[in-house]
Coordinates of C-alpha atoms and ligand atoms in Angstrom, one line a residue:
M20 CA 5.2 -19.9 1.3
K21 CA 5.2 -22.2 -1.8
F22 CA 5.6 -21.2 -5.4
N23 CA 5.5 -23.4 -8.4
N24 CA 8.0 -21.3 -10.3
V25 CA 10.5 -18.7 -9.3
Y26 CA 11.5 -16.5 -12.2
I27 CA 14.9 -14.7 -11.7
E28 CA 16.7 -12.2 -13.9
R29 CA 20.2 -13.5 -14.6
E30 CA 21.7 -10.2 -13.5
I31 CA 20.5 -10.5 -9.9
L32 CA 20.8 -14.3 -9.5
K33 CA 23.7 -14.0 -7.1
S34 CA 22.4 -10.9 -5.2
F35 CA 22.3 -11.2 -1.4
Y36 CA 18.5 -10.3 -1.5
T37 CA 17.8 -13.0 -4.1
K38 CA 19.5 -15.6 -2.0
N39 CA 17.7 -14.4 1.1
I40 CA 14.3 -14.8 -0.5
L41 CA 15.1 -18.2 -2.0
D42 CA 16.2 -19.5 1.4
K43 CA 12.8 -18.6 2.8
I44 CA 10.4 -20.1 0.2
N45 CA 9.5 -23.5 -1.1
Y46 CA 9.5 -23.7 -4.9
G47 CA 9.2 -26.2 -7.8
K48 CA 11.7 -24.8 -10.2
I49 CA 13.8 -21.7 -11.0
I50 CA 13.4 -20.2 -14.4
L51 CA 16.0 -17.7 -15.5
C52 CA 15.2 -14.7 -17.8
D53 CA 17.0 -11.7 -19.0
K54 CA 14.3 -9.2 -18.1
Y55 CA 11.2 -9.6 -15.9
T56 CA 9.1 -7.9 -18.5
E57 CA 9.3 -11.2 -20.6
V58 CA 7.2 -12.9 -17.9
F59 CA 5.3 -10.1 -16.3
N60 CA 4.1 -8.0 -19.3
P61 CA 2.7 -10.3 -22.0
K62 CA -0.9 -9.7 -22.6
N63 CA -2.1 -13.3 -23.0
Q64 CA -2.2 -14.0 -19.2
N65 CA -5.2 -14.6 -17.0
F66 CA -4.9 -12.3 -14.0
R67 CA -7.7 -14.1 -12.0
I68 CA -6.2 -17.6 -12.6
Q69 CA -2.7 -16.4 -11.7
K70 CA -4.1 -14.8 -8.6
M71 CA -5.2 -18.2 -7.2
N72 CA -1.7 -19.5 -7.3
P73 CA 0.9 -16.7 -8.1
N74 CA 4.5 -17.3 -8.9
I75 CA 7.2 -15.0 -7.9
I76 CA 9.5 -13.0 -10.0
L77 CA 12.8 -11.6 -8.7
A78 CA 14.2 -8.7 -10.7
K79 CA 16.1 -5.5 -10.9
K80 CA 14.3 -2.2 -11.2
R81 CA 15.9 -0.2 -13.9
K82 CA 15.2 3.3 -15.2
K83 CA 12.8 5.2 -13.1
L84 CA 12.7 4.1 -9.4
I85 CA 11.1 7.1 -7.7
F86 CA 8.1 9.0 -8.9
K87 CA 6.4 12.2 -7.9
T88 CA 3.0 11.8 -6.4
P89 CA 0.0 13.5 -8.1
E90 CA 0.1 17.2 -7.4
D91 CA -2.9 17.3 -5.1
Y92 CA -1.9 14.4 -3.0
T93 CA -0.4 15.4 0.4
I94 CA -0.3 14.6 4.0
G95 CA 1.2 17.9 4.8
F96 CA 4.6 17.7 3.3
E97 CA 6.1 20.1 0.7
K98 CA 7.4 17.5 -1.6
N99 CA 6.0 14.0 -2.2
F100 CA 7.3 10.9 -3.9
Y101 CA 6.4 7.3 -4.2
F102 CA 8.2 4.1 -5.1
S103 CA 7.5 0.4 -5.3
H104 CA 9.9 -2.3 -4.2
M105 CA 7.2 -4.9 -5.3
L106 CA 4.3 -5.1 -7.7
N107 CA 1.1 -7.1 -6.7
C108 CA -0.3 -8.2 -3.5
V109 CA -1.3 -11.2 -1.4
Y110 CA -4.8 -9.7 -0.8
D111 CA -7.6 -9.6 -3.3
C112 CA -9.6 -6.4 -2.9
S113 CA -12.2 -6.3 -5.7
Y114 CA -11.5 -2.6 -6.2
C115 CA -7.8 -3.0 -6.5
F116 CA -6.4 -1.0 -9.4
L117 CA -3.4 -3.3 -9.9
Q118 CA -5.6 -5.8 -11.7
G119 CA -6.4 -3.1 -14.2
M120 CA -2.8 -2.0 -14.5
F121 CA -0.9 -5.3 -14.8
N122 CA -1.4 -8.2 -17.0
S123 CA 0.1 -10.6 -14.4
A124 CA -0.8 -11.3 -10.8
N125 CA 2.5 -12.9 -10.1
Y126 CA 4.5 -11.2 -7.3
L127 CA 7.2 -9.1 -8.7
V128 CA 9.9 -8.2 -6.2
F129 CA 12.7 -5.7 -7.1
V130 CA 15.7 -6.8 -5.1
N131 CA 18.2 -3.9 -5.9
Y132 CA 17.4 -1.9 -2.8
E133 CA 20.7 -0.1 -2.9
D134 CA 19.6 1.6 -6.2
Y135 CA 16.5 2.8 -4.5
F136 CA 18.6 4.2 -1.6
K137 CA 20.9 6.0 -4.0
E138 CA 17.9 7.6 -5.8
I139 CA 16.1 8.5 -2.6
A140 CA 19.3 10.0 -1.1
K141 CA 19.8 12.1 -4.2
I142 CA 16.3 13.6 -3.8
I143 CA 16.8 14.2 0.0
N144 CA 20.2 15.8 -0.6
T145 CA 18.9 18.2 -3.2
N146 CA 15.9 19.2 -1.0
T147 CA 17.6 19.9 2.3
N148 CA 15.2 22.9 2.9
N149 CA 12.0 20.9 2.3
R150 CA 10.2 18.4 4.3
I151 CA 9.7 15.5 2.0
C152 CA 7.6 12.3 2.2
F153 CA 8.2 9.1 0.3
F154 CA 5.2 6.7 0.0
S155 CA 5.5 3.0 -0.3
G156 CA 2.7 0.6 -0.8
Y157 CA 0.9 2.0 -3.8
D158 CA 1.6 -1.1 -5.9
C159 CA 1.7 -3.7 -3.2
D160 CA 1.1 -4.0 0.5
S161 CA 4.3 -2.9 2.2
L162 CA 4.1 -5.2 5.2
A163 CA 2.2 -8.3 4.0
L164 CA 5.2 -10.0 2.5
D165 CA 7.9 -8.5 4.6
Y166 CA 9.1 -11.7 5.9
L167 CA 10.3 -12.4 2.3
T168 CA 11.3 -9.0 1.2
N169 CA 12.8 -7.6 4.4
F170 CA 11.4 -4.2 3.3
V171 CA 10.9 -2.8 6.8
T172 CA 14.4 -3.8 8.0
N173 CA 16.1 -2.2 5.0
F174 CA 14.1 0.9 4.6
V175 CA 13.5 1.8 8.2
D176 CA 17.2 1.5 8.8
F177 CA 17.9 3.7 5.7
F178 CA 15.4 6.4 6.6
S179 CA 16.6 6.6 10.2
R180 CA 19.7 8.5 8.8
Y181 CA 17.6 11.4 7.7
Q182 CA 15.7 14.1 9.6
N183 CA 13.8 15.9 6.8
A184 CA 12.6 12.9 4.9
F185 CA 9.6 10.7 6.0
L186 CA 8.6 7.3 4.8
E187 CA 4.9 6.3 4.8
I188 CA 4.5 2.5 5.0
R189 CA 1.0 1.9 3.7
T190 CA -0.7 -1.4 4.7
K191 CA -3.6 -3.6 5.7
S192 CA -1.4 -6.2 7.1
V193 CA -1.1 -7.0 10.8
N194 CA 2.4 -8.3 10.3
I195 CA 3.9 -5.7 12.6
K196 CA 6.7 -7.6 14.3
P197 CA 9.5 -6.5 12.0
L198 CA 8.9 -2.9 13.2
F199 CA 9.5 -3.7 16.7
K200 CA 13.1 -4.7 16.1
F201 CA 13.8 -0.9 15.8
K202 CA 13.4 1.9 18.2
P203 CA 10.5 4.0 16.9
S204 CA 11.6 6.4 14.2
K205 CA 10.1 9.9 14.2
N206 CA 10.2 10.0 10.4
I207 CA 8.3 6.7 9.7
I208 CA 4.5 6.7 9.4
I209 CA 2.7 3.4 9.5
A210 CA -0.5 4.1 7.7
Y211 CA -3.5 1.7 7.7
S212 CA -6.1 1.6 5.0
I213 CA -9.2 0.9 7.0
N214 CA -12.9 0.5 6.5
P215 CA -15.8 -0.9 8.6
Q216 CA -16.1 -4.7 8.8
S217 CA -19.1 -4.9 6.4
V218 CA -17.1 -3.1 3.7
I219 CA -14.1 -5.3 4.3
E220 CA -16.2 -8.3 3.9
K221 CA -17.7 -7.0 0.7
F222 CA -14.7 -5.7 -1.0
E223 CA -11.4 -6.6 0.7
E224 CA -11.0 -10.3 0.4
K225 CA -8.2 -12.1 2.3
T226 CA -7.4 -9.0 4.3
P227 CA -7.2 -8.8 8.1
N228 CA -10.5 -7.8 9.7
F229 CA -11.2 -4.3 11.1
E230 CA -10.5 -5.3 14.8
K231 CA -7.2 -6.9 13.9
R232 CA -6.1 -3.7 12.0
L233 CA -7.2 -1.5 14.9
N234 CA -5.3 -3.7 17.4
A235 CA -2.2 -3.5 15.2
L236 CA -2.6 0.3 15.1
K237 CA -2.9 0.5 18.8
K238 CA 0.2 -1.7 19.4
I239 CA 2.2 0.3 17.0
Q240 CA 1.2 3.6 18.6
E241 CA 1.9 2.3 22.0
K242 CA 5.4 1.4 21.0
G243 CA 5.9 5.0 20.0
W244 CA 5.6 5.0 16.3
N245 CA 3.7 7.4 14.1
I246 CA 0.4 6.0 12.8
G247 CA -1.8 7.3 10.0
L248 CA -5.4 6.5 9.2
R249 CA -6.3 6.1 5.5
F250 CA -10.0 6.0 4.9
D251 CA -9.2 5.4 1.3
P252 CA -11.1 4.3 -0.6
I253 CA -14.2 5.2 1.4
F254 CA -17.5 3.6 0.5
I255 CA -19.9 5.7 2.5
S256 CA -23.5 6.1 1.5
K257 CA -26.8 7.0 3.1
K258 CA -27.3 3.4 3.9
N259 CA -24.1 2.7 5.8
K260 CA -23.4 6.3 7.1
N261 CA -24.2 5.2 10.7
E262 CA -22.0 2.2 10.5
Y263 CA -19.1 4.6 9.4
L264 CA -19.8 6.9 12.4
I265 CA -19.8 4.0 14.9
F266 CA -16.6 2.8 13.2
L267 CA -15.0 6.2 13.8
E268 CA -16.0 6.2 17.5
R269 CA -14.5 2.7 17.9
I270 CA -11.2 3.8 16.3
F271 CA -10.9 7.1 18.2
S272 CA -11.9 5.6 21.6
K273 CA -9.1 3.0 21.2
L274 CA -6.3 5.2 19.9
D275 CA -4.5 8.2 21.3
C276 CA -6.0 10.8 19.0
S277 CA -3.5 13.5 19.8
L278 CA -0.7 11.3 18.6
I279 CA -2.2 10.4 15.2
H280 CA 0.1 11.7 12.5
S281 CA -2.4 12.2 9.7
V282 CA -5.8 11.0 8.4
T283 CA -6.7 10.9 4.8
I284 CA -10.1 10.4 3.1
G285 CA -10.2 9.4 -0.5
K286 CA -13.0 8.4 -2.8
F287 CA -12.8 5.3 -5.0
R288 CA -11.2 6.5 -8.3
M289 CA -9.7 4.7 -11.2
P290 CA -8.6 5.5 -14.7
E291 CA -11.4 4.3 -17.1
V292 CA -9.0 2.0 -19.0
F293 CA -8.3 0.0 -15.8
L294 CA -11.9 -0.1 -14.9
K295 CA -12.9 -1.5 -18.3
K296 CA -10.2 -4.2 -17.8
I297 CA -11.3 -5.1 -14.3
I298 CA -15.0 -5.4 -15.4
K299 CA -13.9 -7.8 -18.0
I300 CA -12.0 -10.0 -15.6
R301 CA -14.3 -9.7 -12.6
P302 CA -17.8 -9.5 -14.3
E303 CA -19.4 -10.6 -11.1
D304 CA -18.3 -7.3 -9.5
S305 CA -19.3 -4.9 -12.3
F306 CA -22.4 -3.7 -10.6
N307 CA -20.3 -2.6 -7.7
F308 CA -17.8 -0.9 -9.9
T309 CA -20.4 1.1 -11.8
N310 CA -21.8 2.3 -8.4
F311 CA -18.3 3.2 -7.1
I312 CA -17.6 5.7 -9.9
K313 CA -20.9 7.5 -10.0
K314 CA -20.1 11.0 -9.0
D315 CA -22.9 11.7 -6.6
I316 CA -23.8 14.6 -4.6
E317 CA -25.2 12.5 -1.9
E318 CA -21.8 10.8 -1.4
E319 CA -20.1 14.1 -1.2
M320 CA -22.4 15.2 1.6
M321 CA -21.8 11.9 3.5
I322 CA -18.0 12.4 3.2
K323 CA -18.4 16.0 4.5
H324 CA -20.3 14.7 7.4
F325 CA -17.7 11.9 8.0
Y326 CA -15.0 14.6 7.8
S327 CA -16.7 16.8 10.4
N328 CA -17.0 13.8 12.7
I329 CA -13.2 13.1 12.5
E330 CA -12.6 16.8 13.3
K331 CA -14.1 16.1 16.8
Y332 CA -11.1 13.9 17.5
V333 CA -8.3 15.0 15.3
N334 CA -6.9 18.4 14.7
K335 CA -8.1 19.7 11.3
N336 CA -4.6 20.4 10.0
K337 CA -4.0 16.7 10.2
I338 CA -7.0 15.7 8.0
F339 CA -6.6 15.6 4.3
Y340 CA -9.4 14.9 1.8
N341 CA -7.5 14.0 -1.3
Ligands
SF4_3 S1 -4.4 -4.4 -0.2 FE1 -4.1 -2.7 -1.7 S2 -2.7 -3.6 -3.1 FE2 -3.5 -5.3 -2.0 S3 -5.2 -6.1 -3.1 FE3 -6.0 -4.6 -1.7 S4 -6.1 -2.6 -2.7 FE4 -4.7 -4.0 -3.9

């Protein structure tokens, strides 16, 4: 991978992880900074232009490393947290909320994994009577840049020491080799965001196609790992309802349904302030965005129908409509 500039915080210049990433990339020049916020946060940046040719920023995550998930979000665990070792993504989904949340499209990688481990361990050790889930991949795609970040190697290894804490690795990437270095861990869930091919073509630019994601899921499952299906966001309507049902049949005829860890369904949602920003930077997609957020009874009915079709294959207590 080639970057024009690599921005590095002085404090982590000599870190093992920084060196590891630098060894794997081609770059024009290194620019040192005190805090990543100097590069990442300024408002006068053009997200869409940066997205065409992003730079990379290597930094240390300070202050809050682990967050509670929204109250109503669950895949069956008592306590739920999320964290991000990276901000931004190699893919370019038109509905991606990151482009509304961040001013910069540069890849920001936090390399102080040990600090994440300490914080996660603290939470696990104070919740020994609860089953906890940690979610990764809210602010990036957890697998897509793994060859640079070594996220899987580090975090799968770390979580393998615990019984009561699970890690969900959320992805659209088919870069699954790093997983297979390990014996399958019972407390890791590889969860794929998945949509029918026509939706992928319309909204999920640069992502692996449906069949590739399904094949990856199959391989991961065959190797003995937990898999999760995330129909989130779902774009079902009267028009494409049948396509969604054929899509379900294809998925469930290929996978072992009894071994699926969890299925979630989630509607497209976005804070209004992000949406306004995205409409500004992607005016060509504004028609779609306006349609997405319409609260519509018809959509609710379609989702209910979709849900009841999933119930034919997967036990109801594994399906979550968040
Ligand atoms: S894969 Fe996820 S993080 Fe990446 S662009 Fe798409 S929605 Fe955003």
